[in-house]
Short mmCIF file of C-alpha atoms in Angstrom, two decimals:
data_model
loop_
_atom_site.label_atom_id
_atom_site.label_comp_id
_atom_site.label_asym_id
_atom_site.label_seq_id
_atom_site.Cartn_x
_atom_site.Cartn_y
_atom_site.Cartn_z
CA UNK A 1085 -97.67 90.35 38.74
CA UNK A 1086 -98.31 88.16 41.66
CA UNK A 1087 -99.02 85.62 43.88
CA UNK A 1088 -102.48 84.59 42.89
CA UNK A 1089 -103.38 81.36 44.09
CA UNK A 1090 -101.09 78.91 46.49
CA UNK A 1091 -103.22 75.59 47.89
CA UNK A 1092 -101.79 71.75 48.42
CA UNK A 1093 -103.09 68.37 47.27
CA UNK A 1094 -102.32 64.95 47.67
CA UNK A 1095 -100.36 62.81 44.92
CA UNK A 1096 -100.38 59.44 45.52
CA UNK A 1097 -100.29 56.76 42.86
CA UNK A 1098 -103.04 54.92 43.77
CA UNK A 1099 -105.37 58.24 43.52
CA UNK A 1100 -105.26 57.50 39.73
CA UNK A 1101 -103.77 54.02 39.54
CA UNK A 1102 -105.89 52.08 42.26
CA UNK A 1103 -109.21 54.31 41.87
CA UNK A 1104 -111.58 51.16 40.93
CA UNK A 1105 -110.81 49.89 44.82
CA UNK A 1106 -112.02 52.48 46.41
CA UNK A 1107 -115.36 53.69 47.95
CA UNK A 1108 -116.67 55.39 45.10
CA UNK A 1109 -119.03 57.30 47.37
CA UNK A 1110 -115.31 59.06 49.11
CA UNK A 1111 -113.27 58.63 45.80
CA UNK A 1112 -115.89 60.83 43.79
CA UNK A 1113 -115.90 63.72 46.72
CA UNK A 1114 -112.35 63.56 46.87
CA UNK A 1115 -111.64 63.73 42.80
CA UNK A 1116 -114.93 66.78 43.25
CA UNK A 1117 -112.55 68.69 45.50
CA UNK A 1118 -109.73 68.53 43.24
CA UNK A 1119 -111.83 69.39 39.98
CA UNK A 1120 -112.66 72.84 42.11
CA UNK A 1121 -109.05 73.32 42.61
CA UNK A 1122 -108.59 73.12 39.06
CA UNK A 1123 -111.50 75.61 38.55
CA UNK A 1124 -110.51 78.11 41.34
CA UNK A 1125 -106.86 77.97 39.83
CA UNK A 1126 -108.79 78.86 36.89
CA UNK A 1127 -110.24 81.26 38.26
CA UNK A 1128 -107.94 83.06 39.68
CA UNK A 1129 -106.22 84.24 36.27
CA UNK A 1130 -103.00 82.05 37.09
CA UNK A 1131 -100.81 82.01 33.67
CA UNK A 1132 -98.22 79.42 34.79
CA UNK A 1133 -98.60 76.70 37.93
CA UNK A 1134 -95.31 76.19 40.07
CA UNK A 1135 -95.85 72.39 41.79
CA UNK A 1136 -93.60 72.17 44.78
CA UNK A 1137 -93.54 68.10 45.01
CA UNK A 1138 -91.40 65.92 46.89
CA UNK A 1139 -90.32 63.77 43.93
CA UNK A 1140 -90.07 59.99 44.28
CA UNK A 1141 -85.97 59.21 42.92
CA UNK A 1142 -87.14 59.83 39.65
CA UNK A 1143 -84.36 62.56 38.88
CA UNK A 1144 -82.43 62.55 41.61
CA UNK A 1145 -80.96 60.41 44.04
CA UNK A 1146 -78.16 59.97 46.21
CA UNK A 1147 -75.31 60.76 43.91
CA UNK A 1148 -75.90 64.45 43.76
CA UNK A 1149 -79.37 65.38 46.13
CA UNK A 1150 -80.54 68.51 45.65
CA UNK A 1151 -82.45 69.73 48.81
CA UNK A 1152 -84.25 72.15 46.75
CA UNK A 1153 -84.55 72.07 42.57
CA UNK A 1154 -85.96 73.74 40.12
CA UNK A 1155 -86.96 72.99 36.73
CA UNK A 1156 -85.79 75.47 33.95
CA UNK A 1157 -87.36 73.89 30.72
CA UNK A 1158 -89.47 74.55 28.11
CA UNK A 1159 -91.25 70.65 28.63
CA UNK A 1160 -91.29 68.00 30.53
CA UNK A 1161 -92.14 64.19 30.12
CA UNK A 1162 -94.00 61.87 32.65
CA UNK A 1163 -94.82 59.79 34.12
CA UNK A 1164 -91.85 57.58 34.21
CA UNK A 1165 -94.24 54.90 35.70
CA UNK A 1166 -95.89 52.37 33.78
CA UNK A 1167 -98.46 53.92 32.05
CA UNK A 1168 -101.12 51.11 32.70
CA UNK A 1169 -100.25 51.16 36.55
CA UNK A 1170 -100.41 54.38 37.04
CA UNK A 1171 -103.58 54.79 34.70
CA UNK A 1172 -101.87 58.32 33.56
CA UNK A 1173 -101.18 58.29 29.81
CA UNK A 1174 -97.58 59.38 28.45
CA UNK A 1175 -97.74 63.09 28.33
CA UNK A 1176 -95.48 66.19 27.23
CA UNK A 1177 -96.50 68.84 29.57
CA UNK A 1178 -95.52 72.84 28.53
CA UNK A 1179 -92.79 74.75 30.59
CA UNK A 1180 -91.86 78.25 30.56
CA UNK A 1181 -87.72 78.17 30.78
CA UNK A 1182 -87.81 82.04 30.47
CA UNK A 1183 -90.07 82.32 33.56
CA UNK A 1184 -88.27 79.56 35.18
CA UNK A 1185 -84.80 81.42 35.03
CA UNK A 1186 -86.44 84.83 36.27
CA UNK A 1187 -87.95 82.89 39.60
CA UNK A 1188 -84.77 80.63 40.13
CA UNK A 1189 -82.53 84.08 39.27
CA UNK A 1190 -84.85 85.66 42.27
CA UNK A 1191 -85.27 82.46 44.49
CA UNK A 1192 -80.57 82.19 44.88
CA UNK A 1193 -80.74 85.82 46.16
CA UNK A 1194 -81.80 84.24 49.88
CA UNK A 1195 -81.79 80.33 49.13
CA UNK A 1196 -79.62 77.66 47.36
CA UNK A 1197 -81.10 75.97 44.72
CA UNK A 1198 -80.49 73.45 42.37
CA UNK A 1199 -81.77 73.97 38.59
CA UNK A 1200 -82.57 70.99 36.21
CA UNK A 1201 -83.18 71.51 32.64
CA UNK A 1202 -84.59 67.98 32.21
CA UNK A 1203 -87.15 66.74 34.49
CA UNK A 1204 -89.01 63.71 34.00
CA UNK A 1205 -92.33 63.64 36.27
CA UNK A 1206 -93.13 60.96 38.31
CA UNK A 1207 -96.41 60.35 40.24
CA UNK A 1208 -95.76 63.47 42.56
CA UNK A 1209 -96.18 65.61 39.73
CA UNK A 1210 -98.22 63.70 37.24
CA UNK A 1211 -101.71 62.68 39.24
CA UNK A 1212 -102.00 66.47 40.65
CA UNK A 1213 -101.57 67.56 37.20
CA UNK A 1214 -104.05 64.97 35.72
CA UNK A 1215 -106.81 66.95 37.58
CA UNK A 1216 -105.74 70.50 37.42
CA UNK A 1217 -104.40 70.93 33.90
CA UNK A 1218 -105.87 67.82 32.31
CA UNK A 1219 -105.06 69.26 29.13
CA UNK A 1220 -102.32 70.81 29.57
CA UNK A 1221 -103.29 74.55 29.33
CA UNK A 1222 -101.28 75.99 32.05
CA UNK A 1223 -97.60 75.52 31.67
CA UNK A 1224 -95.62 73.96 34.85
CA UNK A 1225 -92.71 74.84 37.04
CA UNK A 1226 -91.60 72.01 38.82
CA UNK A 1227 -90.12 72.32 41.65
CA UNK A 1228 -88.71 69.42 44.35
CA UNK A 1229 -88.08 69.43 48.38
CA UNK A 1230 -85.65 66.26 49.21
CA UNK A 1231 -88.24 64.39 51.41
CA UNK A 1232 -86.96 61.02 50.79
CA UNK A 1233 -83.53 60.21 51.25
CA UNK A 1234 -81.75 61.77 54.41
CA UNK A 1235 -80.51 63.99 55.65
CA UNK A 1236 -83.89 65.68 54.86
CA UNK A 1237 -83.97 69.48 53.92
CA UNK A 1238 -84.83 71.07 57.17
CA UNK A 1239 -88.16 72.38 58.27
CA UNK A 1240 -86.89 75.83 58.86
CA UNK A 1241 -85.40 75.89 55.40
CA UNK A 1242 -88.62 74.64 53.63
CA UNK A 1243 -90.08 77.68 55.27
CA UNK A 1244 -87.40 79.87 53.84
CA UNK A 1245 -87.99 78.76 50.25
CA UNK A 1246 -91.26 79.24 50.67
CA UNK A 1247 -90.57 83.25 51.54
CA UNK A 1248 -88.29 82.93 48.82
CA UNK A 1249 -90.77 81.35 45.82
CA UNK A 1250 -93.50 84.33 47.16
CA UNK A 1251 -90.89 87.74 46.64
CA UNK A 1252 -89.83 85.27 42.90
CA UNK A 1253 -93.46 84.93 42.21
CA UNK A 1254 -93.89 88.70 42.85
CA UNK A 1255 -91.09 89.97 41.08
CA UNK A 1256 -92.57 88.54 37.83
CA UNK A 1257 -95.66 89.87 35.35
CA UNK A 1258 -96.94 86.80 35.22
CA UNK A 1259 -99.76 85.59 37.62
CA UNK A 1260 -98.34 82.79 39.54
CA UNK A 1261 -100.06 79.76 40.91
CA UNK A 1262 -98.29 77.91 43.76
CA UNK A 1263 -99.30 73.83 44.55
CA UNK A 1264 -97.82 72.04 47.17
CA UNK A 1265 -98.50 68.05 46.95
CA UNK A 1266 -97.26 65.28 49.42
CA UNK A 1267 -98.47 63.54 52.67
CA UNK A 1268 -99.49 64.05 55.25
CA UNK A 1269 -99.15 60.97 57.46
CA UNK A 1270 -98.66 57.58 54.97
CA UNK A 1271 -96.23 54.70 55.11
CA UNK A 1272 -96.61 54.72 50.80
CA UNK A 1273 -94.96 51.35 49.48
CA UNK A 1274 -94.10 49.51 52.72
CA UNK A 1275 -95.53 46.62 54.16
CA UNK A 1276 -97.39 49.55 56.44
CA UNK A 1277 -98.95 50.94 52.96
CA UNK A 1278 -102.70 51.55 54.06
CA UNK A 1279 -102.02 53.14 57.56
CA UNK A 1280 -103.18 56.50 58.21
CA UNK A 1281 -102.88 58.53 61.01
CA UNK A 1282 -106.04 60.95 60.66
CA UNK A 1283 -105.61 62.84 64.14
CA UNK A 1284 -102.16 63.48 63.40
CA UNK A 1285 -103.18 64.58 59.59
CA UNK A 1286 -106.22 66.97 61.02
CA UNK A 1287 -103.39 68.22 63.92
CA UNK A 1288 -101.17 69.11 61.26
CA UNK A 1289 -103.90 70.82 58.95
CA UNK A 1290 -104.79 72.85 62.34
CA UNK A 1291 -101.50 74.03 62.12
CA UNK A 1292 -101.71 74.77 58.09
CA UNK A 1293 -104.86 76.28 58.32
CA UNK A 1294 -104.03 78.83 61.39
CA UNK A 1295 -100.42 79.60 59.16
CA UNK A 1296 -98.93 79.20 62.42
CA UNK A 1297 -95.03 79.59 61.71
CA UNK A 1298 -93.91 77.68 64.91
CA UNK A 1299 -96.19 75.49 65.09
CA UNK A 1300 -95.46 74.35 61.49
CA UNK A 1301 -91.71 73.77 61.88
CA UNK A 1302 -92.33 72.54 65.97
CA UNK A 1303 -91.55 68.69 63.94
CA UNK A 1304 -88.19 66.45 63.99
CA UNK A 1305 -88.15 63.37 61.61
CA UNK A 1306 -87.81 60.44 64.41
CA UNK A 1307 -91.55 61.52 65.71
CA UNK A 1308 -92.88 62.10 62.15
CA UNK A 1309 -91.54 59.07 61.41
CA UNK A 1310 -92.92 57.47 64.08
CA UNK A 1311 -96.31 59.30 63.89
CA UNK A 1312 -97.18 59.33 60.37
CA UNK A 1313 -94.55 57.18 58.72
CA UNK A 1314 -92.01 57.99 56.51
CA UNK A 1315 -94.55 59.49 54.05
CA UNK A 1316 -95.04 62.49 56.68
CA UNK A 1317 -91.46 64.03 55.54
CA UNK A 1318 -93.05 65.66 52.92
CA UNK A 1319 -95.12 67.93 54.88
CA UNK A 1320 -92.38 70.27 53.78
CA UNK A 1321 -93.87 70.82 50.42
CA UNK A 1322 -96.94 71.91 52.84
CA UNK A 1323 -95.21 74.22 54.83
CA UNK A 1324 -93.41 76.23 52.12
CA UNK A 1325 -96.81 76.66 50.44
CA UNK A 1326 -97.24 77.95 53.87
CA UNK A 1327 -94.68 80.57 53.78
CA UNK A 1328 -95.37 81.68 50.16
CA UNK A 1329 -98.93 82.15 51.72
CA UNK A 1330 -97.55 85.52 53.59
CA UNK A 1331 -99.50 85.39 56.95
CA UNK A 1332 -102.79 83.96 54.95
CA UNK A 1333 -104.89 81.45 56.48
CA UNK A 1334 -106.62 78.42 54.94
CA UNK A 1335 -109.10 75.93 54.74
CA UNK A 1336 -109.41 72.47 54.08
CA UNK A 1337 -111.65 71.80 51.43
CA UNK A 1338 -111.27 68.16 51.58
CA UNK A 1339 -109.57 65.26 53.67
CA UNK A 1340 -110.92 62.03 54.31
CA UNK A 1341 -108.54 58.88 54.57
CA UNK A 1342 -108.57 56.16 51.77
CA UNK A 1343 -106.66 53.74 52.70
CA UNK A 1344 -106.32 52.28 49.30
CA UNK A 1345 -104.66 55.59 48.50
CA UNK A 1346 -102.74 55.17 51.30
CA UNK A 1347 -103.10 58.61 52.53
CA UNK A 1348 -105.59 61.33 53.74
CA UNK A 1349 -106.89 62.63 51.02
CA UNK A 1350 -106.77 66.17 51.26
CA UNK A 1351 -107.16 69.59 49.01
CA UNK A 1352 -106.37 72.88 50.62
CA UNK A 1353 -105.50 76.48 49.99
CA UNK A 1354 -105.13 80.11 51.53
CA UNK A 1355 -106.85 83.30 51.18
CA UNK A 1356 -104.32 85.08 49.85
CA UNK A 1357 -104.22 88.86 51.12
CA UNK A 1358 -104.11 91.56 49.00
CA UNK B 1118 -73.41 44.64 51.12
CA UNK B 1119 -73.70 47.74 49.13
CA UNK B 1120 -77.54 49.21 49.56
CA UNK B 1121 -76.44 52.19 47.57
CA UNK B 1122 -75.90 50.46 44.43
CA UNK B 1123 -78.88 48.11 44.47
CA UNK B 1124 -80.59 51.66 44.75
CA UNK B 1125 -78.88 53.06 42.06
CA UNK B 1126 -79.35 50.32 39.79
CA UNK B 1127 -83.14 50.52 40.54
CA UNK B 1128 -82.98 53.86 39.93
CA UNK B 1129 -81.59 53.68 36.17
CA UNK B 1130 -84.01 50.47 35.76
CA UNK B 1131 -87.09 52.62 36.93
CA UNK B 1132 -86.43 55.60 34.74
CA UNK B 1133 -84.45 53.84 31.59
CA UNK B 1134 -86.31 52.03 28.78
CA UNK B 1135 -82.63 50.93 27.89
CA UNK B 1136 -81.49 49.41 31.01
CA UNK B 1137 -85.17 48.14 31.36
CA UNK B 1138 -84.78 46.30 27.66
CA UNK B 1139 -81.25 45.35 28.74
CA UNK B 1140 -82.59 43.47 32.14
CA UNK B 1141 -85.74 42.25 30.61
CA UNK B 1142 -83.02 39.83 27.98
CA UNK B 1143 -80.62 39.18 30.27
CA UNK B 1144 -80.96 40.16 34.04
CA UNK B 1145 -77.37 39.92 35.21
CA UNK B 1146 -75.77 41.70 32.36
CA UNK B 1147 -76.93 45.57 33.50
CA UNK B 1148 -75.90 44.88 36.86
CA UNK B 1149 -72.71 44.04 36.34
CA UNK B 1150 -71.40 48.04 36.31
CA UNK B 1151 -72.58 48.13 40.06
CA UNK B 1152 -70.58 46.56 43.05
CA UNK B 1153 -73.24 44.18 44.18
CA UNK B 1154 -73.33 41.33 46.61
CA UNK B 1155 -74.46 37.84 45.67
CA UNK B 1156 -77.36 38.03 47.52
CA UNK B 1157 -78.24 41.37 45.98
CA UNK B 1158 -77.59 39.96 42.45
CA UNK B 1159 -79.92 37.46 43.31
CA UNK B 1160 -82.32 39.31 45.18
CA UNK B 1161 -82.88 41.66 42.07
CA UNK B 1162 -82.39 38.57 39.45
CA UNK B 1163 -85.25 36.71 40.56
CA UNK B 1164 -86.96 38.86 41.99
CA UNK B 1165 -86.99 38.65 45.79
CA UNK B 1166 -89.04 41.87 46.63
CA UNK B 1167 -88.97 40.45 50.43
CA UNK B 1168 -85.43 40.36 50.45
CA UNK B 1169 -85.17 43.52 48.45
CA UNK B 1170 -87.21 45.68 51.13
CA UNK B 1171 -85.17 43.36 53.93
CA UNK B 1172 -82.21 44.75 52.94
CA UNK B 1173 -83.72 48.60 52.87
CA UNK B 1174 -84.43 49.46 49.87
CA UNK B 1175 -86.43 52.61 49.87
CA UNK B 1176 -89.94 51.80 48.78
CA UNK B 1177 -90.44 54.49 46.78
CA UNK B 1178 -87.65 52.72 44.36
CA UNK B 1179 -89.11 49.22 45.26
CA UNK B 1180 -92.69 49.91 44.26
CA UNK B 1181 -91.61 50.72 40.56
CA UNK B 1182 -89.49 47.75 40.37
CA UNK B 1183 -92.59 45.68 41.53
CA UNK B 1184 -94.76 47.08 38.94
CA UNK B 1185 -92.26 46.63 36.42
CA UNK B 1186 -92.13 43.09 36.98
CA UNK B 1187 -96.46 43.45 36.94
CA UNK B 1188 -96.77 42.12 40.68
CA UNK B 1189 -100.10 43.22 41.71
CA UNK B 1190 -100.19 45.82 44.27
CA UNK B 1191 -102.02 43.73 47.31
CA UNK B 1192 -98.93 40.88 46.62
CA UNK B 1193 -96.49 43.56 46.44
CA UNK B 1194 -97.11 44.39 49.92
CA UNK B 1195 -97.43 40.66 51.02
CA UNK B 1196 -94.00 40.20 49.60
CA UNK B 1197 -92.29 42.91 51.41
CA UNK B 1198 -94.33 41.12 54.72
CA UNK B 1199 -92.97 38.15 54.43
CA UNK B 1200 -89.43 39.57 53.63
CA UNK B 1201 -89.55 40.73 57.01
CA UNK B 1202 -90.50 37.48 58.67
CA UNK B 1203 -88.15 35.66 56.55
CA UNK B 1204 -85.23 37.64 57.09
CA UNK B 1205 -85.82 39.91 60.05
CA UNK B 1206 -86.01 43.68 60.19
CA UNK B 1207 -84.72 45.96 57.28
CA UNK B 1208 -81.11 46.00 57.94
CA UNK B 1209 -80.53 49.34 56.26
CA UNK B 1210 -81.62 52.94 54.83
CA UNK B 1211 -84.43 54.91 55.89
CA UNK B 1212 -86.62 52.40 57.23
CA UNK B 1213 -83.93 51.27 59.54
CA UNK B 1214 -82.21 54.68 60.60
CA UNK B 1215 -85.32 56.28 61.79
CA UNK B 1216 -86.35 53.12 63.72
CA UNK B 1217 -88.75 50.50 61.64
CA UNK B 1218 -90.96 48.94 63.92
CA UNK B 1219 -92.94 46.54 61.93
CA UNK B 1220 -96.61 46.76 61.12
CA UNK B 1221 -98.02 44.95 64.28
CA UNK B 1222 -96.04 47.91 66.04
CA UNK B 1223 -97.66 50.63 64.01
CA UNK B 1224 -101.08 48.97 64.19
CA UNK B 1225 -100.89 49.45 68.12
CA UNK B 1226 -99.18 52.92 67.90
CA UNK B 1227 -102.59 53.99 65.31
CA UNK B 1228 -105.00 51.81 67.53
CA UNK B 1229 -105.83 50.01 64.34
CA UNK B 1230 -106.31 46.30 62.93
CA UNK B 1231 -102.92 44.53 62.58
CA UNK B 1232 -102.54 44.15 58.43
#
């Protein structure tokens, strides 16, 4: 079918697990935004929800690092954190392994990716989905950008995958939704855990928002890092949303910084041309 | 000293109920597969999250093994504070490759309150 929705979200832990410290007056607009997301992905007719998440060393690590993966199952567990820290329940989420193979078969023509029949969701996955499927209705494609442990998966290739996921989503009957969750600027689970760097964040949503290719990739790690910590390296799940986008622009429905979250909170998505 | 395989070990710990049932009766017996250091056995023994994050463990990995061991998130970040002005800058990984700088340094950069 098509492309029919593609926005991003934040993920952090503490959205979920740390909710009774923060301002309930920003907390409550924040979790508003994200219960539209769930409704426009709703509304938008989406049969199956591909989350492009920049997972946390809860499958992989530095034995075999995939910089892109894909999950080809029929169901996946989560969260792999503690349920009473994370304040998400134990869950079995649906998958689609048929679809799965058709998008990854699709997504090889043009870029390398790694497929993973087991996939057990961390945070990164698990908090976005505890507000857009909360029960589960839509099944999930997981998919994973190496943002953690370098060497990084290049900006420019983030932007290919992205091209890549948008002719895979189009190639199949289903209608596909597209979610990309990480940063933007956060130091998450470091002594600097708190620290946001909003005029870097709203800089970088400028960027997002306009679809502006160059701009976008116009990043190297050492001034991310140094701008918006080491939790800005997954602006790449951003930017290939970006790309699957196809020239759309976007806006930002939400972003305000909670510290206690440690990140700008933000939900976003593109108008998606016809 | 052998980062890699105090991340690794993490890494099963986080994600295994096994290895996690395994540690919680005897918490030198699972490491013993891994090429560890003494001061990683006992920095992941007792637990020293300070020395843990000293030595560059990727926080992502560190958090879990916090939580795990139910430290509350506000000392959780204390502990990795005073790692660092116990033992000095992380020594290794991420943090130290692309240039750690301490949180009085990224306080100024942000033109916000030191933590």
């Amino acid at each position: 079918m098509a492309l029919v929705y593609a926005g991003v979200c934040s993920h952090a832990p503490g959205i979920t697990g740390r909710a009774d410290q923060a301002d309930p007056e920003v907390r409550d607009a924040f979790y508003a935004a994200f219960h539209q997301m769930r409704d426009d992905i709703a509304a938008s007719g989406a049969e199956a929800i591909v989350v492009i998440a920049a997972e946390h060393f809860a499958n992989f690590f530095m034995n075999n690092m995939p910089s892109f993966a894909i999950g080809m199952a029929d169901f996946y567990d989560g969260p792999i954190e503690d349920p009473g820290w994370l304040k998400i329940d134990k869950f079995r989420a649906p998958g689609n392994k048929d679809l799965s193979q058709r998008l990854i078969t699709e997504v090889m023509q043009t870029v390398d990716v790694s497929y993973a029949e087991e996939w057990r969701f961390d945070h990164g996955i698990a908090v976005p989905l505890h507000f857009l499927t909360p029960t589960f209705e839509l099944p999930v494609i997981p998919v994973n950008i190496n943002c953690q442990g370098p060497p990084l998966t290049p900006l420019h290739r983030a932007w290919a995958f992205g091209e890549a996921l948008r002719r895979a989503a189009d190639a199949v009957p289903e209608k596909i939704a597209i979610v990309g969750t990480g940063g933007i600027s956060h130091w998450p689970a470091t002594p600097d855990s708190g620290k946001i760097n909003e005029a870097w964040d709203l800089d970088f949503l400028d960027r997002w928002c306009r679809n502006d290719k160059d701009a976008l990739l116009d990043y190297d790690d050492l001034t991310v890092y140094a701008d918006a910590g080491q939790g800005g390296f997954e602006i790449r799940t951003f930017i290939t949303v970006s790309a699957a986008a196809g020239g759309a622009t976007g806006t930002v429905h939400f972003t305000a910084p909670i510290p206690i979250f440690a990140v700008s909170c933000t939900i976003a998505s593109y108008e998606l041309l016809d | 000293m052998s980062l890699y395989y105090v991340q690794k070990f993490l890494y099963e710990l986080n994600r295994d109920e096994t290895v996690q049932t395994a540690y919680r009766s005897d918490r030198h017996a699972p490491l013993e597969p891994y090429d560890l250091t003494d001061e990683e056995i006992r920095a992941l023994t007792e637990p020293d999250i300070g020395l843990l994050f000293h030595l560059g463990v990727n926080g992502q990995i560190l958090m879990h093994f916090a939580a795990f061991h139910q430290i509350e998130w506000q000392d959780y970040l204390q502990r990795m504070r005073d790692g660092i002005e116990t033992h000095g800058p992380v020594r290794e990984g991420v943090y130290a490759m692309t240039g750690y700088e301490g949180t009085d340094a990224h306080a100024e950069r942000l033109g916000q309150k030191g933590s």
